[in-house]
């Protein structure tokens, strides 16, 4: 009976080690998933924003603000 217990112990410790590595790799993957969650800025489909004034008016305003 002792020989059976001795042979089973190493087999049980190896899967625990693999489970620990698997858990560790899952934790690392979960942390990197946050970076994949939003691959870019959120742009609405209906992006019809009217610009204020004409091109020349906007340039004049920008020059005035940048003084």
mmCIF file as gemmi writes it, N, C-alpha and C atoms, coordinates in Angstrom:
data_model
loop_
_atom_site.group_PDB
_atom_site.id
_atom_site.type_symbol
_atom_site.label_atom_id
_atom_site.label_alt_id
_atom_site.label_comp_id
_atom_site.label_asym_id
_atom_site.label_entity_id
_atom_site.label_seq_id
_atom_site.pdbx_PDB_ins_code
_atom_site.Cartn_x
_atom_site.Cartn_y
_atom_site.Cartn_z
_atom_site.occupancy
_atom_site.B_iso_or_equiv
_atom_site.pdbx_formal_charge
_atom_site.auth_seq_id
_atom_site.auth_asym_id
_atom_site.pdbx_PDB_model_num
ATOM 1 N N . UNK Axp A 1 ? 0.796 -1.178 0 1 0 ? 1 A 1
ATOM 2 C CA . UNK Axp A 1 ? 0 0 0 1 0 ? 1 A 1
ATOM 3 C C . UNK Axp A 1 ? 0.853 1.262 0 1 0 ? 1 A 1
ATOM 4 N N . UNK Axp A 2 ? 1.993 1.221 0.727 1 0 ? 2 A 1
ATOM 5 C CA . UNK Axp A 2 ? 2.861 2.385 0.755 1 0 ? 2 A 1
ATOM 6 C C . UNK Axp A 2 ? 3.411 2.699 -0.628 1 0 ? 2 A 1
ATOM 7 N N . UNK Axp A 3 ? 3.705 1.686 -1.399 1 0 ? 3 A 1
ATOM 8 C CA . UNK Axp A 3 ? 4.236 1.93 -2.739 1 0 ? 3 A 1
ATOM 9 C C . UNK Axp A 3 ? 3.188 2.586 -3.635 1 0 ? 3 A 1
ATOM 10 N N . UNK Axp A 4 ? 1.925 2.283 -3.427 1 0 ? 4 A 1
ATOM 11 C CA . UNK Axp A 4 ? 0.852 2.899 -4.211 1 0 ? 4 A 1
ATOM 12 C C . UNK Axp A 4 ? 0.731 4.371 -3.852 1 0 ? 4 A 1
ATOM 13 N N . UNK Axp A 5 ? 0.786 4.701 -2.573 1 0 ? 5 A 1
ATOM 14 C CA . UNK Axp A 5 ? 0.692 6.091 -2.151 1 0 ? 5 A 1
ATOM 15 C C . UNK Axp A 5 ? 1.864 6.915 -2.674 1 0 ? 5 A 1
ATOM 16 N N . UNK Axp A 6 ? 3.056 6.309 -2.661 1 0 ? 6 A 1
ATOM 17 C CA . UNK Axp A 6 ? 4.243 7.034 -3.12 1 0 ? 6 A 1
ATOM 18 C C . UNK Axp A 6 ? 4.164 7.331 -4.614 1 0 ? 6 A 1
ATOM 19 N N . UNK Axp A 7 ? 3.626 6.418 -5.387 1 0 ? 7 A 1
ATOM 20 C CA . UNK Axp A 7 ? 3.548 6.661 -6.828 1 0 ? 7 A 1
ATOM 21 C C . UNK Axp A 7 ? 2.437 7.646 -7.166 1 0 ? 7 A 1
ATOM 22 N N . UNK Axp A 8 ? 1.41 7.733 -6.327 1 0 ? 8 A 1
ATOM 23 C CA . UNK Axp A 8 ? 0.321 8.647 -6.613 1 0 ? 8 A 1
ATOM 24 C C . UNK Axp A 8 ? 0.652 10.081 -6.215 1 0 ? 8 A 1
ATOM 25 N N . UNK Axp A 9 ? 1.506 10.272 -5.251 1 0 ? 9 A 1
ATOM 26 C CA . UNK Axp A 9 ? 1.822 11.623 -4.792 1 0 ? 9 A 1
ATOM 27 C C . UNK Axp A 9 ? 2.464 12.475 -5.876 1 0 ? 9 A 1
ATOM 28 N N . UNK Axp A 10 ? 3.484 12.014 -6.575 1 0 ? 10 A 1
ATOM 29 C CA . UNK Axp A 10 ? 4.058 12.868 -7.624 1 0 ? 10 A 1
ATOM 30 C C . UNK Axp A 10 ? 3.051 13.182 -8.74 1 0 ? 10 A 1
ATOM 31 N N . UNK Axp A 11 ? 2.196 12.229 -9.051 1 0 ? 11 A 1
ATOM 32 C CA . UNK Axp A 11 ? 1.201 12.474 -10.092 1 0 ? 11 A 1
ATOM 33 C C . UNK Axp A 11 ? 0.22 13.557 -9.667 1 0 ? 11 A 1
ATOM 34 N N . UNK Axp A 12 ? -0.144 13.584 -8.399 1 0 ? 12 A 1
ATOM 35 C CA . UNK Axp A 12 ? -1.071 14.593 -7.915 1 0 ? 12 A 1
ATOM 36 C C . UNK Axp A 12 ? -0.415 15.96 -7.837 1 0 ? 12 A 1
ATOM 37 N N . UNK Axp A 13 ? 0.861 16.023 -7.506 1 0 ? 13 A 1
ATOM 38 C CA . UNK Axp A 13 ? 1.524 17.32 -7.382 1 0 ? 13 A 1
ATOM 39 C C . UNK Axp A 13 ? 1.756 17.96 -8.755 1 0 ? 13 A 1
ATOM 40 N N . UNK Axp A 14 ? 1.963 17.179 -9.779 1 0 ? 14 A 1
ATOM 41 C CA . UNK Axp A 14 ? 2.179 17.748 -11.105 1 0 ? 14 A 1
ATOM 42 C C . UNK Axp A 14 ? 0.937 18.44 -11.664 1 0 ? 14 A 1
ATOM 43 N N . UNK Axp A 15 ? -0.246 17.823 -11.581 1 0 ? 15 A 1
ATOM 44 C CA . UNK Axp A 15 ? -1.417 18.553 -12.075 1 0 ? 15 A 1
ATOM 45 C C . UNK Axp A 15 ? -1.701 19.82 -11.292 1 0 ? 15 A 1
ATOM 46 N N . UNK Axp A 16 ? -1.426 19.825 -9.993 1 0 ? 16 A 1
ATOM 47 C CA . UNK Axp A 16 ? -1.606 21.045 -9.213 1 0 ? 16 A 1
ATOM 48 C C . UNK Axp A 16 ? -0.682 22.137 -9.722 1 0 ? 16 A 1
ATOM 49 N N . UNK Axp A 17 ? 0.53 21.774 -10.066 1 0 ? 17 A 1
ATOM 50 C CA . UNK Axp A 17 ? 1.486 22.748 -10.591 1 0 ? 17 A 1
ATOM 51 C C . UNK Axp A 17 ? 0.995 23.291 -11.934 1 0 ? 17 A 1
ATOM 52 N N . UNK Axp A 18 ? 0.491 22.411 -12.769 1 0 ? 18 A 1
ATOM 53 C CA . UNK Axp A 18 ? -0.031 22.85 -14.061 1 0 ? 18 A 1
ATOM 54 C C . UNK Axp A 18 ? -1.252 23.741 -13.876 1 0 ? 18 A 1
ATOM 55 N N . UNK Axp A 19 ? -2.095 23.402 -12.912 1 0 ? 19 A 1
ATOM 56 C CA . UNK Axp A 19 ? -3.261 24.238 -12.637 1 0 ? 19 A 1
ATOM 57 C C . UNK Axp A 19 ? -2.822 25.618 -12.174 1 0 ? 19 A 1
ATOM 58 N N . UNK Axp A 20 ? -1.764 25.664 -11.369 1 0 ? 20 A 1
ATOM 59 C CA . UNK Axp A 20 ? -1.25 26.953 -10.906 1 0 ? 20 A 1
ATOM 60 C C . UNK Axp A 20 ? -0.739 27.795 -12.06 1 0 ? 20 A 1
ATOM 61 N N . UNK Axp A 21 ? -0.034 27.15 -12.983 1 0 ? 21 A 1
ATOM 62 C CA . UNK Axp A 21 ? 0.456 27.87 -14.164 1 0 ? 21 A 1
ATOM 63 C C . UNK Axp A 21 ? -0.706 28.309 -15.043 1 0 ? 21 A 1
ATOM 64 N N . UNK Axp A 22 ? -1.696 27.454 -15.169 1 0 ? 22 A 1
ATOM 65 C CA . UNK Axp A 22 ? -2.866 27.791 -15.98 1 0 ? 22 A 1
ATOM 66 C C . UNK Axp A 22 ? -3.604 28.976 -15.369 1 0 ? 22 A 1
ATOM 67 N N . UNK Axp A 23 ? -3.743 28.948 -14.047 1 0 ? 23 A 1
ATOM 68 C CA . UNK Axp A 23 ? -4.416 30.051 -13.361 1 0 ? 23 A 1
ATOM 69 C C . UNK Axp A 23 ? -3.629 31.341 -13.544 1 0 ? 23 A 1
ATOM 70 N N . UNK Axp A 24 ? -2.319 31.253 -13.436 1 0 ? 24 A 1
ATOM 71 C CA . UNK Axp A 24 ? -1.467 32.42 -13.611 1 0 ? 24 A 1
ATOM 72 C C . UNK Axp A 24 ? -1.589 32.97 -15.029 1 0 ? 24 A 1
ATOM 73 N N . UNK Axp A 25 ? -1.545 32.096 -16.01 1 0 ? 25 A 1
ATOM 74 C CA . UNK Axp A 25 ? -1.658 32.57 -17.393 1 0 ? 25 A 1
ATOM 75 C C . UNK Axp A 25 ? -3.047 33.14 -17.661 1 0 ? 25 A 1
ATOM 76 N N . UNK Axp A 26 ? -4.077 32.571 -17.048 1 0 ? 26 A 1
ATOM 77 C CA . UNK Axp A 26 ? -5.429 33.12 -17.209 1 0 ? 26 A 1
ATOM 78 C C . UNK Axp A 26 ? -5.517 34.509 -16.6 1 0 ? 26 A 1
ATOM 79 N N . UNK Axp A 27 ? -4.87 34.714 -15.452 1 0 ? 27 A 1
ATOM 80 C CA . UNK Axp A 27 ? -4.886 36.038 -14.815 1 0 ? 27 A 1
ATOM 81 C C . UNK Axp A 27 ? -4.185 37.064 -15.69 1 0 ? 27 A 1
ATOM 82 N N . UNK Axp A 28 ? -3.077 36.677 -16.277 1 0 ? 28 A 1
ATOM 83 C CA . UNK Axp A 28 ? -2.329 37.597 -17.149 1 0 ? 28 A 1
ATOM 84 C C . UNK Axp A 28 ? -3.16 37.923 -18.391 1 0 ? 28 A 1
ATOM 85 N N . UNK Axp A 29 ? -3.779 36.901 -18.982 1 0 ? 29 A 1
ATOM 86 C CA . UNK Axp A 29 ? -4.62 37.132 -20.16 1 0 ? 29 A 1
ATOM 87 C C . UNK Axp A 29 ? -5.79 38.045 -19.825 1 0 ? 29 A 1
ATOM 88 N N . UNK Axp A 30 ? -6.36 37.863 -18.636 1 0 ? 30 A 1
ATOM 89 C CA . UNK Axp A 30 ? -7.496 38.693 -18.226 1 0 ? 30 A 1
ATOM 90 C C . UNK Axp A 30 ? -7.078 40.152 -18.091 1 0 ? 30 A 1
ATOM 91 N N . UNK Axp A 31 ? -5.855 40.383 -17.625 1 0 ? 31 A 1
ATOM 92 C CA . UNK Axp A 31 ? -5.38 41.758 -17.491 1 0 ? 31 A 1
ATOM 93 C C . UNK Axp A 31 ? -5.175 42.402 -18.858 1 0 ? 31 A 1
ATOM 94 N N . UNK Axp A 32 ? -4.71 41.66 -19.827 1 0 ? 32 A 1
ATOM 95 C CA . UNK Axp A 32 ? -4.483 42.218 -21.154 1 0 ? 32 A 1
ATOM 96 C C . UNK Axp A 32 ? -5.777 42.352 -21.953 1 0 ? 32 A 1
ATOM 97 N N . UNK Axp A 33 ? -6.815 41.64 -21.565 1 0 ? 33 A 1
ATOM 98 C CA . UNK Axp A 33 ? -8.097 41.769 -22.245 1 0 ? 33 A 1
ATOM 99 C C . UNK Axp A 33 ? -8.652 43.181 -22.121 1 0 ? 33 A 1
ATOM 100 N N . UNK Axp A 34 ? -8.327 43.875 -21.036 1 0 ? 34 A 1
ATOM 101 C CA . UNK Axp A 34 ? -8.805 45.246 -20.865 1 0 ? 34 A 1
ATOM 102 C C . UNK Axp A 34 ? -8.273 46.142 -21.976 1 0 ? 34 A 1
ATOM 103 N N . UNK Axp A 35 ? -7.084 45.849 -22.464 1 0 ? 35 A 1
ATOM 104 C CA . UNK Axp A 35 ? -6.504 46.673 -23.521 1 0 ? 35 A 1
ATOM 105 C C . UNK Axp A 35 ? -7.154 46.381 -24.874 1 0 ? 35 A 1
ATOM 106 N N . UNK Axp A 36 ? -7.736 45.226 -25.011 1 0 ? 36 A 1
ATOM 107 C CA . UNK Axp A 36 ? -8.397 44.865 -26.26 1 0 ? 36 A 1
ATOM 108 C C . UNK Axp A 36 ? -9.874 45.246 -26.262 1 0 ? 36 A 1
ATOM 109 N N . UNK Axp A 37 ? -10.389 45.636 -25.122 1 0 ? 37 A 1
ATOM 110 C CA . UNK Axp A 37 ? -11.823 45.879 -24.982 1 0 ? 37 A 1
ATOM 111 C C . UNK Axp A 37 ? -12.308 47.015 -25.883 1 0 ? 37 A 1
ATOM 112 N N . UNK Axp A 38 ? -11.609 48.115 -25.926 1 0 ? 38 A 1
ATOM 113 C CA . UNK Axp A 38 ? -12.003 49.257 -26.744 1 0 ? 38 A 1
ATOM 114 C C . UNK Axp A 38 ? -10.847 49.596 -27.682 1 0 ? 38 A 1
ATOM 115 N N . UNK Axp A 39 ? -10.869 49.083 -28.905 1 0 ? 39 A 1
ATOM 116 C CA . UNK Axp A 39 ? -9.734 49.261 -29.799 1 0 ? 39 A 1
ATOM 117 C C . UNK Axp A 39 ? -9.566 50.661 -30.376 1 0 ? 39 A 1
ATOM 118 N N . UNK Axp A 40 ? -10.453 51.572 -30.06 1 0 ? 40 A 1
ATOM 119 C CA . UNK Axp A 40 ? -10.312 52.92 -30.584 1 0 ? 40 A 1
ATOM 120 C C . UNK Axp A 40 ? -11.324 53.852 -29.964 1 0 ? 40 A 1
ATOM 121 N N . UNK Axp A 41 ? -11.329 55.088 -30.413 1 0 ? 41 A 1
ATOM 122 C CA . UNK Axp A 41 ? -12.298 56.038 -29.855 1 0 ? 41 A 1
ATOM 123 C C . UNK Axp A 41 ? -13.719 55.683 -30.295 1 0 ? 41 A 1
ATOM 124 N N . UNK Axp A 42 ? -14.661 55.992 -29.463 1 0 ? 42 A 1
ATOM 125 C CA . UNK Axp A 42 ? -16.063 55.731 -29.787 1 0 ? 42 A 1
ATOM 126 C C . UNK Axp A 42 ? -16.555 56.828 -30.718 1 0 ? 42 A 1
ATOM 127 N N . UNK Axp A 43 ? -16.894 56.46 -31.926 1 0 ? 43 A 1
ATOM 128 C CA . UNK Axp A 43 ? -17.381 57.414 -32.919 1 0 ? 43 A 1
ATOM 129 C C . UNK Axp A 43 ? -18.817 57.036 -33.256 1 0 ? 43 A 1
ATOM 130 N N . UNK Axp A 44 ? -19.749 57.933 -33.015 1 0 ? 44 A 1
ATOM 131 C CA . UNK Axp A 44 ? -21.145 57.607 -33.315 1 0 ? 44 A 1
ATOM 132 C C . UNK Axp A 44 ? -21.366 57.487 -34.823 1 0 ? 44 A 1
ATOM 133 N N . UNK Axp A 45 ? -22.343 56.686 -35.19 1 0 ? 45 A 1
ATOM 134 C CA . UNK Axp A 45 ? -22.636 56.493 -36.611 1 0 ? 45 A 1
ATOM 135 C C . UNK Axp A 45 ? -23.203 57.76 -37.245 1 0 ? 45 A 1
ATOM 136 N N . UNK Axp A 46 ? -24.039 58.478 -36.508 1 0 ? 46 A 1
ATOM 137 C CA . UNK Axp A 46 ? -24.631 59.714 -37.022 1 0 ? 46 A 1
ATOM 138 C C . UNK Axp A 46 ? -23.837 60.9 -36.486 1 0 ? 46 A 1
ATOM 139 N N . UNK Axp A 47 ? -22.752 61.2 -37.124 1 0 ? 47 A 1
ATOM 140 C CA . UNK Axp A 47 ? -21.854 62.263 -36.663 1 0 ? 47 A 1
ATOM 141 C C . UNK Axp A 47 ? -22.022 63.471 -37.581 1 0 ? 47 A 1
ATOM 142 N N . UNK Axp A 48 ? -23.182 64.107 -37.495 1 0 ? 48 A 1
ATOM 143 C CA . UNK Axp A 48 ? -23.503 65.251 -38.348 1 0 ? 48 A 1
ATOM 144 C C . UNK Axp A 48 ? -23.442 66.539 -37.528 1 0 ? 48 A 1
ATOM 145 N N . UNK Axp A 49 ? -22.252 66.946 -37.186 1 0 ? 49 A 1
ATOM 146 C CA . UNK Axp A 49 ? -22.066 68.162 -36.406 1 0 ? 49 A 1
ATOM 147 C C . UNK Axp A 49 ? -21.81 69.312 -37.374 1 0 ? 49 A 1
ATOM 148 N N . UNK Axp A 50 ? -22.571 70.372 -37.232 1 0 ? 50 A 1
ATOM 149 C CA . UNK Axp A 50 ? -22.402 71.539 -38.095 1 0 ? 50 A 1
ATOM 150 C C . UNK Axp A 50 ? -21.235 72.381 -37.583 1 0 ? 50 A 1
ATOM 151 N N . UNK Axp A 51 ? -20.375 72.79 -38.494 1 0 ? 51 A 1
ATOM 152 C CA . UNK Axp A 51 ? -19.245 73.648 -38.135 1 0 ? 51 A 1
ATOM 153 C C . UNK Axp A 51 ? -19.733 75.087 -38.041 1 0 ? 51 A 1
ATOM 154 N N . UNK Axp A 52 ? -19.151 75.807 -37.108 1 0 ? 52 A 1
ATOM 155 C CA . UNK Axp A 52 ? -19.563 77.198 -36.913 1 0 ? 52 A 1
ATOM 156 C C . UNK Axp A 52 ? -18.824 78.1 -37.901 1 0 ? 52 A 1
ATOM 157 N N . UNK Axp A 53 ? -19.545 78.832 -38.695 1 0 ? 53 A 1
ATOM 158 C CA . UNK Axp A 53 ? -18.966 79.805 -39.607 1 0 ? 53 A 1
ATOM 159 C C . UNK Axp A 53 ? -18.335 79.185 -40.834 1 0 ? 53 A 1
ATOM 160 N N . UNK Axp A 54 ? -17.756 80.065 -41.647 1 0 ? 54 A 1
ATOM 161 C CA . UNK Axp A 54 ? -17.09 79.61 -42.857 1 0 ? 54 A 1
ATOM 162 C C . UNK Axp A 54 ? -15.642 79.283 -42.537 1 0 ? 54 A 1
ATOM 163 N N . UNK Axp A 55 ? -14.947 78.777 -43.519 1 0 ? 55 A 1
ATOM 164 C CA . UNK Axp A 55 ? -13.546 78.409 -43.346 1 0 ? 55 A 1
ATOM 165 C C . UNK Axp A 55 ? -12.713 79.631 -42.968 1 0 ? 55 A 1
ATOM 166 N N . UNK Axp A 56 ? -12.964 80.75 -43.622 1 0 ? 56 A 1
ATOM 167 C CA . UNK Axp A 56 ? -12.207 81.969 -43.337 1 0 ? 56 A 1
ATOM 168 C C . UNK Axp A 56 ? -12.488 82.48 -41.917 1 0 ? 56 A 1
ATOM 169 N N . UNK Axp A 57 ? -13.751 82.397 -41.497 1 0 ? 57 A 1
ATOM 170 C CA . UNK Axp A 57 ? -14.11 82.84 -40.142 1 0 ? 57 A 1
ATOM 171 C C . UNK Axp A 57 ? -13.432 81.969 -39.084 1 0 ? 57 A 1
ATOM 172 N N . UNK Axp A 58 ? -13.381 80.684 -39.323 1 0 ? 58 A 1
ATOM 173 C CA . UNK Axp A 58 ? -12.726 79.778 -38.364 1 0 ? 58 A 1
ATOM 174 C C . UNK Axp A 58 ? -11.228 80.053 -38.285 1 0 ? 58 A 1
ATOM 175 N N . UNK Axp A 59 ? -10.605 80.318 -39.439 1 0 ? 59 A 1
ATOM 176 C CA . UNK Axp A 59 ? -9.168 80.635 -39.443 1 0 ? 59 A 1
ATOM 177 C C . UNK Axp A 59 ? -8.9 81.949 -38.723 1 0 ? 59 A 1
ATOM 178 N N . UNK Axp A 60 ? -9.748 82.94 -38.949 1 0 ? 60 A 1
ATOM 179 C CA . UNK Axp A 60 ? -9.582 84.233 -38.28 1 0 ? 60 A 1
ATOM 180 C C . UNK Axp A 60 ? -9.741 84.071 -36.775 1 0 ? 60 A 1
ATOM 181 N N . UNK Axp A 61 ? -10.712 83.283 -36.374 1 0 ? 61 A 1
ATOM 182 C CA . UNK Axp A 61 ? -10.924 83.035 -34.943 1 0 ? 61 A 1
ATOM 183 C C . UNK Axp A 61 ? -9.724 82.299 -34.336 1 0 ? 61 A 1
ATOM 184 N N . UNK Axp A 62 ? -9.176 81.34 -35.065 1 0 ? 62 A 1
ATOM 185 C CA . UNK Axp A 62 ? -8.017 80.592 -34.575 1 0 ? 62 A 1
ATOM 186 C C . UNK Axp A 62 ? -6.804 81.514 -34.44 1 0 ? 62 A 1
ATOM 187 N N . UNK Axp A 63 ? -6.589 82.389 -35.417 1 0 ? 63 A 1
ATOM 188 C CA . UNK Axp A 63 ? -5.475 83.345 -35.328 1 0 ? 63 A 1
ATOM 189 C C . UNK Axp A 63 ? -5.644 84.254 -34.116 1 0 ? 63 A 1
ATOM 190 N N . UNK Axp A 64 ? -6.86 84.698 -33.896 1 0 ? 64 A 1
ATOM 191 C CA . UNK Axp A 64 ? -7.136 85.586 -32.777 1 0 ? 64 A 1
ATOM 192 C C . UNK Axp A 64 ? -6.898 84.881 -31.435 1 0 ? 64 A 1
ATOM 193 N N . UNK Axp A 65 ? -7.312 83.637 -31.342 1 0 ? 65 A 1
ATOM 194 C CA . UNK Axp A 65 ? -7.136 82.879 -30.093 1 0 ? 65 A 1
ATOM 195 C C . UNK Axp A 65 ? -5.678 82.495 -29.857 1 0 ? 65 A 1
ATOM 196 N N . UNK Axp A 66 ? -4.909 82.343 -30.926 1 0 ? 66 A 1
ATOM 197 C CA . UNK Axp A 66 ? -3.513 81.91 -30.794 1 0 ? 66 A 1
ATOM 198 C C . UNK Axp A 66 ? -2.532 83.063 -30.608 1 0 ? 66 A 1
ATOM 199 N N . UNK Axp A 67 ? -2.999 84.293 -30.463 1 0 ? 67 A 1
ATOM 200 C CA . UNK Axp A 67 ? -2.107 85.443 -30.273 1 0 ? 67 A 1
ATOM 201 C C . UNK Axp A 67 ? -1.446 85.403 -28.927 1 0 ? 67 A 1
